[in-house]
């Protein structure tokens, strides 16, 4: 069972580990950098999760309007409007929860990145301010996808409990 969880953690989370340039720094600086990284990743996770979760809540408040928007406004490529509405809304409600908890952090970040890209691609005319918001979310999600959910996450807690990644 421990091997299964170790393999699962390796594939989905693998919280950020020390970078090679940090090894030459004195211990107090490494400690500060580790906490700064953990705080930055937590703030990024919370910021992005809030935006997507609130969007998902808006969609389920009036499902008929959501379906109408997916049929007329959001031109999702390759997916029928109803399927896109269900998948987009589901992603906006489930993935932010995983992101906040830091459970499968990389998986959640990549999944929300797909939702983010699809949102931008599906709008034929997007306002510059809205595009800037999507770009910011994309950059923050990229950080989580690259470095994992960080030390202050369930991913890190599970990794400490069930073993470290190589």
mmCIF file of C-alpha atoms in Angstrom:
data_model
loop_
_atom_site.group_PDB
_atom_site.id
_atom_site.type_symbol
_atom_site.label_atom_id
_atom_site.label_comp_id
_atom_site.label_asym_id
_atom_site.label_seq_id
_atom_site.Cartn_x
_atom_site.Cartn_y
_atom_site.Cartn_z
ATOM 1 C CA UNK A 1 0.000 0.000 0.000
ATOM 2 C CA UNK A 2 2.859 2.371 0.834
ATOM 3 C CA UNK A 3 4.416 1.757 -2.585
ATOM 4 C CA UNK A 4 1.111 2.573 -4.271
ATOM 5 C CA UNK A 5 0.818 5.907 -2.455
ATOM 6 C CA UNK A 6 4.459 6.750 -3.170
ATOM 7 C CA UNK A 7 3.940 6.098 -6.871
ATOM 8 C CA UNK A 8 0.698 8.089 -6.878
ATOM 9 C CA UNK A 9 2.399 11.013 -5.132
ATOM 10 C CA UNK A 10 5.279 10.910 -7.587
ATOM 11 C CA UNK A 11 2.897 11.071 -10.533
ATOM 12 C CA UNK A 12 0.428 13.673 -9.261
ATOM 13 C CA UNK A 13 2.015 15.967 -6.740
ATOM 14 C CA UNK A 14 5.742 15.825 -6.006
ATOM 15 C CA UNK A 15 5.905 19.097 -4.010
ATOM 16 C CA UNK A 16 8.715 21.436 -5.008
ATOM 17 C CA UNK A 17 12.083 20.451 -3.701
ATOM 18 C CA UNK A 18 15.208 22.516 -3.138
ATOM 19 C CA UNK A 19 16.707 23.987 -6.268
ATOM 20 C CA UNK A 20 20.391 23.364 -6.905
ATOM 21 C CA UNK A 21 21.313 27.053 -6.455
ATOM 22 C CA UNK A 22 19.949 26.957 -2.888
ATOM 23 C CA UNK A 23 22.540 24.433 -1.701
ATOM 24 C CA UNK A 24 25.285 27.082 -1.641
ATOM 25 C CA UNK A 25 23.266 29.425 0.558
ATOM 26 C CA UNK A 26 23.600 29.550 4.333
ATOM 27 C CA UNK A 27 20.964 27.563 6.240
ATOM 28 C CA UNK A 28 18.932 30.597 7.442
ATOM 29 C CA UNK A 29 18.485 31.799 3.857
ATOM 30 C CA UNK A 30 17.441 28.347 2.674
ATOM 31 C CA UNK A 31 14.890 28.255 5.488
ATOM 32 C CA UNK A 32 13.483 31.671 4.511
ATOM 33 C CA UNK A 33 13.352 30.704 0.821
ATOM 34 C CA UNK A 34 11.540 27.469 1.631
ATOM 35 C CA UNK A 35 8.867 29.313 3.598
ATOM 36 C CA UNK A 36 8.606 32.078 0.989
ATOM 37 C CA UNK A 37 8.048 29.479 -1.723
ATOM 38 C CA UNK A 38 5.429 27.696 0.376
ATOM 39 C CA UNK A 39 3.624 30.980 1.054
ATOM 40 C CA UNK A 40 3.771 32.087 -2.584
ATOM 41 C CA UNK A 41 2.394 28.762 -3.812
ATOM 42 C CA UNK A 42 -0.380 28.823 -1.204
ATOM 43 C CA UNK A 43 -1.358 32.375 -2.171
ATOM 44 C CA UNK A 44 -1.342 31.459 -5.861
ATOM 45 C CA UNK A 45 -3.508 28.400 -5.179
ATOM 46 C CA UNK A 46 -6.026 30.400 -3.128
ATOM 47 C CA UNK A 47 -6.208 33.298 -5.595
ATOM 48 C CA UNK A 48 -6.813 31.130 -8.655
ATOM 49 C CA UNK A 49 -9.141 28.715 -6.869
ATOM 50 C CA UNK A 50 -11.392 31.544 -5.713
ATOM 51 C CA UNK A 51 -11.804 32.929 -9.241
ATOM 52 C CA UNK A 52 -12.677 29.571 -10.788
ATOM 53 C CA UNK A 53 -14.876 28.345 -7.931
ATOM 54 C CA UNK A 54 -16.957 31.546 -7.949
ATOM 55 C CA UNK A 55 -17.352 31.201 -11.708
ATOM 56 C CA UNK A 56 -18.591 27.629 -11.249
ATOM 57 C CA UNK A 57 -21.076 28.737 -8.572
ATOM 58 C CA UNK A 58 -22.420 31.396 -10.933
ATOM 59 C CA UNK A 59 -22.957 28.765 -13.597
ATOM 60 C CA UNK A 60 -24.967 26.420 -11.368
ATOM 61 C CA UNK A 61 -27.160 29.224 -10.008
ATOM 62 C CA UNK A 62 -28.990 29.417 -13.331
ATOM 63 C CA UNK A 63 -28.283 26.308 -15.366
ATOM 64 C CA UNK A 64 -30.628 27.231 -18.225
ATOM 65 C CA UNK A 65 -28.738 30.503 -18.747
ATOM 66 C CA UNK A 66 -25.441 28.631 -18.583
ATOM 67 C CA UNK A 67 -26.604 26.204 -21.278
ATOM 68 C CA UNK A 68 -27.824 29.103 -23.409
ATOM 69 C CA UNK A 69 -24.439 30.830 -23.085
ATOM 70 C CA UNK A 70 -22.612 27.668 -24.112
ATOM 71 C CA UNK A 71 -24.911 27.350 -27.137
ATOM 72 C CA UNK A 72 -24.656 30.980 -28.299
ATOM 73 C CA UNK A 73 -21.650 32.781 -26.750
ATOM 74 C CA UNK A 74 -19.012 30.202 -25.886
ATOM 75 C CA UNK A 75 -17.944 28.461 -29.046
ATOM 76 C CA UNK A 76 -16.125 25.485 -27.561
ATOM 77 C CA UNK A 77 -14.190 23.557 -30.180
ATOM 78 C CA UNK A 78 -14.785 19.821 -30.547
ATOM 79 C CA UNK A 79 -17.435 19.546 -27.819
ATOM 80 C CA UNK A 80 -21.209 19.845 -27.972
ATOM 81 C CA UNK A 81 -22.395 22.840 -25.902
ATOM 82 C CA UNK A 82 -24.114 20.750 -23.214
ATOM 83 C CA UNK A 83 -21.074 18.518 -22.700
ATOM 84 C CA UNK A 84 -18.800 21.578 -22.557
ATOM 85 C CA UNK A 85 -21.100 23.211 -19.997
ATOM 86 C CA UNK A 86 -21.056 20.147 -17.740
ATOM 87 C CA UNK A 87 -17.304 19.629 -18.054
ATOM 88 C CA UNK A 88 -16.425 23.304 -17.613
ATOM 89 C CA UNK A 89 -18.696 23.761 -14.618
ATOM 90 C CA UNK A 90 -17.548 20.513 -13.036
ATOM 91 C CA UNK A 91 -13.928 21.530 -13.495
ATOM 92 C CA UNK A 92 -14.598 24.964 -12.017
ATOM 93 C CA UNK A 93 -16.198 23.433 -8.925
ATOM 94 C CA UNK A 94 -14.022 20.358 -8.246
ATOM 95 C CA UNK A 95 -10.515 21.378 -9.289
ATOM 96 C CA UNK A 96 -10.359 24.564 -7.156
ATOM 97 C CA UNK A 97 -11.184 22.505 -4.057
ATOM 98 C CA UNK A 98 -8.280 20.167 -4.845
ATOM 99 C CA UNK A 99 -6.062 23.172 -5.528
ATOM 100 C CA UNK A 100 -6.893 24.845 -2.196
ATOM 101 C CA UNK A 101 -6.247 21.627 -0.292
ATOM 102 C CA UNK A 102 -3.091 20.998 -2.255
ATOM 103 C CA UNK A 103 -4.299 17.485 -2.998
ATOM 104 C CA UNK A 104 -3.114 16.403 -6.420
ATOM 105 C CA UNK A 105 -1.893 19.971 -6.819
ATOM 106 C CA UNK A 106 -0.220 19.491 -10.173
ATOM 107 C CA UNK A 107 -3.221 17.585 -11.503
ATOM 108 C CA UNK A 108 -5.573 20.371 -10.355
ATOM 109 C CA UNK A 109 -3.322 23.072 -11.822
ATOM 110 C CA UNK A 110 -3.100 21.367 -15.200
ATOM 111 C CA UNK A 111 -6.857 20.700 -15.199
ATOM 112 C CA UNK A 112 -7.663 24.335 -14.409
ATOM 113 C CA UNK A 113 -5.175 25.393 -17.086
ATOM 114 C CA UNK A 114 -7.221 23.444 -19.615
ATOM 115 C CA UNK A 115 -10.416 25.130 -18.361
ATOM 116 C CA UNK A 116 -8.649 28.501 -18.549
ATOM 117 C CA UNK A 117 -7.401 27.985 -22.111
ATOM 118 C CA UNK A 118 -10.793 26.703 -23.249
ATOM 119 C CA UNK A 119 -12.466 29.771 -21.729
ATOM 120 C CA UNK A 120 -10.185 32.099 -23.691
ATOM 121 C CA UNK A 121 -10.501 30.123 -26.926
ATOM 122 C CA UNK A 122 -14.279 29.837 -26.694
ATOM 123 C CA UNK A 123 -14.861 33.581 -26.571
ATOM 124 C CA UNK A 124 -14.652 35.204 -29.973
ATOM 125 C CA UNK A 125 -14.280 38.699 -28.517
ATOM 126 C CA UNK A 126 -12.562 38.925 -25.137
ATOM 127 C CA UNK A 127 -11.927 42.238 -23.405
ATOM 128 C CA UNK A 128 -8.269 43.112 -22.762
ATOM 129 C CA UNK A 129 -8.838 43.221 -18.976
ATOM 130 C CA UNK A 130 -10.449 39.777 -19.035
ATOM 131 C CA UNK A 131 -7.597 38.420 -21.137
ATOM 132 C CA UNK A 132 -5.093 39.844 -18.636
ATOM 133 C CA UNK A 133 -6.917 38.022 -15.825
ATOM 134 C CA UNK A 134 -6.758 34.738 -17.719
ATOM 135 C CA UNK A 135 -3.050 35.284 -18.398
ATOM 136 C CA UNK A 136 -2.369 35.921 -14.704
ATOM 137 C CA UNK A 137 -4.275 32.785 -13.717
ATOM 138 C CA UNK A 138 -2.358 30.848 -16.360
ATOM 139 C CA UNK A 139 0.995 32.032 -14.999
ATOM 140 C CA UNK A 140 0.041 31.151 -11.418
ATOM 141 C CA UNK A 141 -1.238 27.738 -12.491
ATOM 142 C CA UNK A 142 2.001 27.163 -14.386
ATOM 143 C CA UNK A 143 3.957 27.825 -11.183
ATOM 144 C CA UNK A 144 1.896 25.234 -9.295
ATOM 145 C CA UNK A 145 2.208 22.760 -12.166
ATOM 146 C CA UNK A 146 5.998 23.180 -12.213
ATOM 147 C CA UNK A 147 6.756 23.248 -8.473
ATOM 148 C CA UNK A 148 3.805 21.346 -7.054
ATOM 149 C CA UNK A 149 1.422 22.569 -4.395
ATOM 150 C CA UNK A 150 4.237 23.383 -1.995
ATOM 151 C CA UNK A 151 5.160 22.433 1.543
ATOM 152 C CA UNK A 152 1.886 23.724 2.968
ATOM 153 C CA UNK A 153 -0.355 21.232 1.185
ATOM 154 C CA UNK A 154 -1.914 17.826 1.625
ATOM 155 C CA UNK A 155 0.411 16.588 -1.107
ATOM 156 C CA UNK A 156 3.424 17.425 1.077
ATOM 157 C CA UNK A 157 1.768 15.978 4.180
ATOM 158 C CA UNK A 158 1.012 12.705 2.385
ATOM 159 C CA UNK A 159 4.494 12.633 0.960
ATOM 160 C CA UNK A 160 6.014 12.965 4.444
ATOM 161 C CA UNK A 161 3.681 10.256 5.780
ATOM 162 C CA UNK A 162 4.053 7.685 2.994
ATOM 163 C CA UNK A 163 7.604 8.365 1.818
ATOM 164 C CA UNK A 164 9.559 10.773 -0.298
ATOM 165 C CA UNK A 165 9.756 10.931 -4.030
ATOM 166 C CA UNK A 166 13.160 10.077 -5.539
#
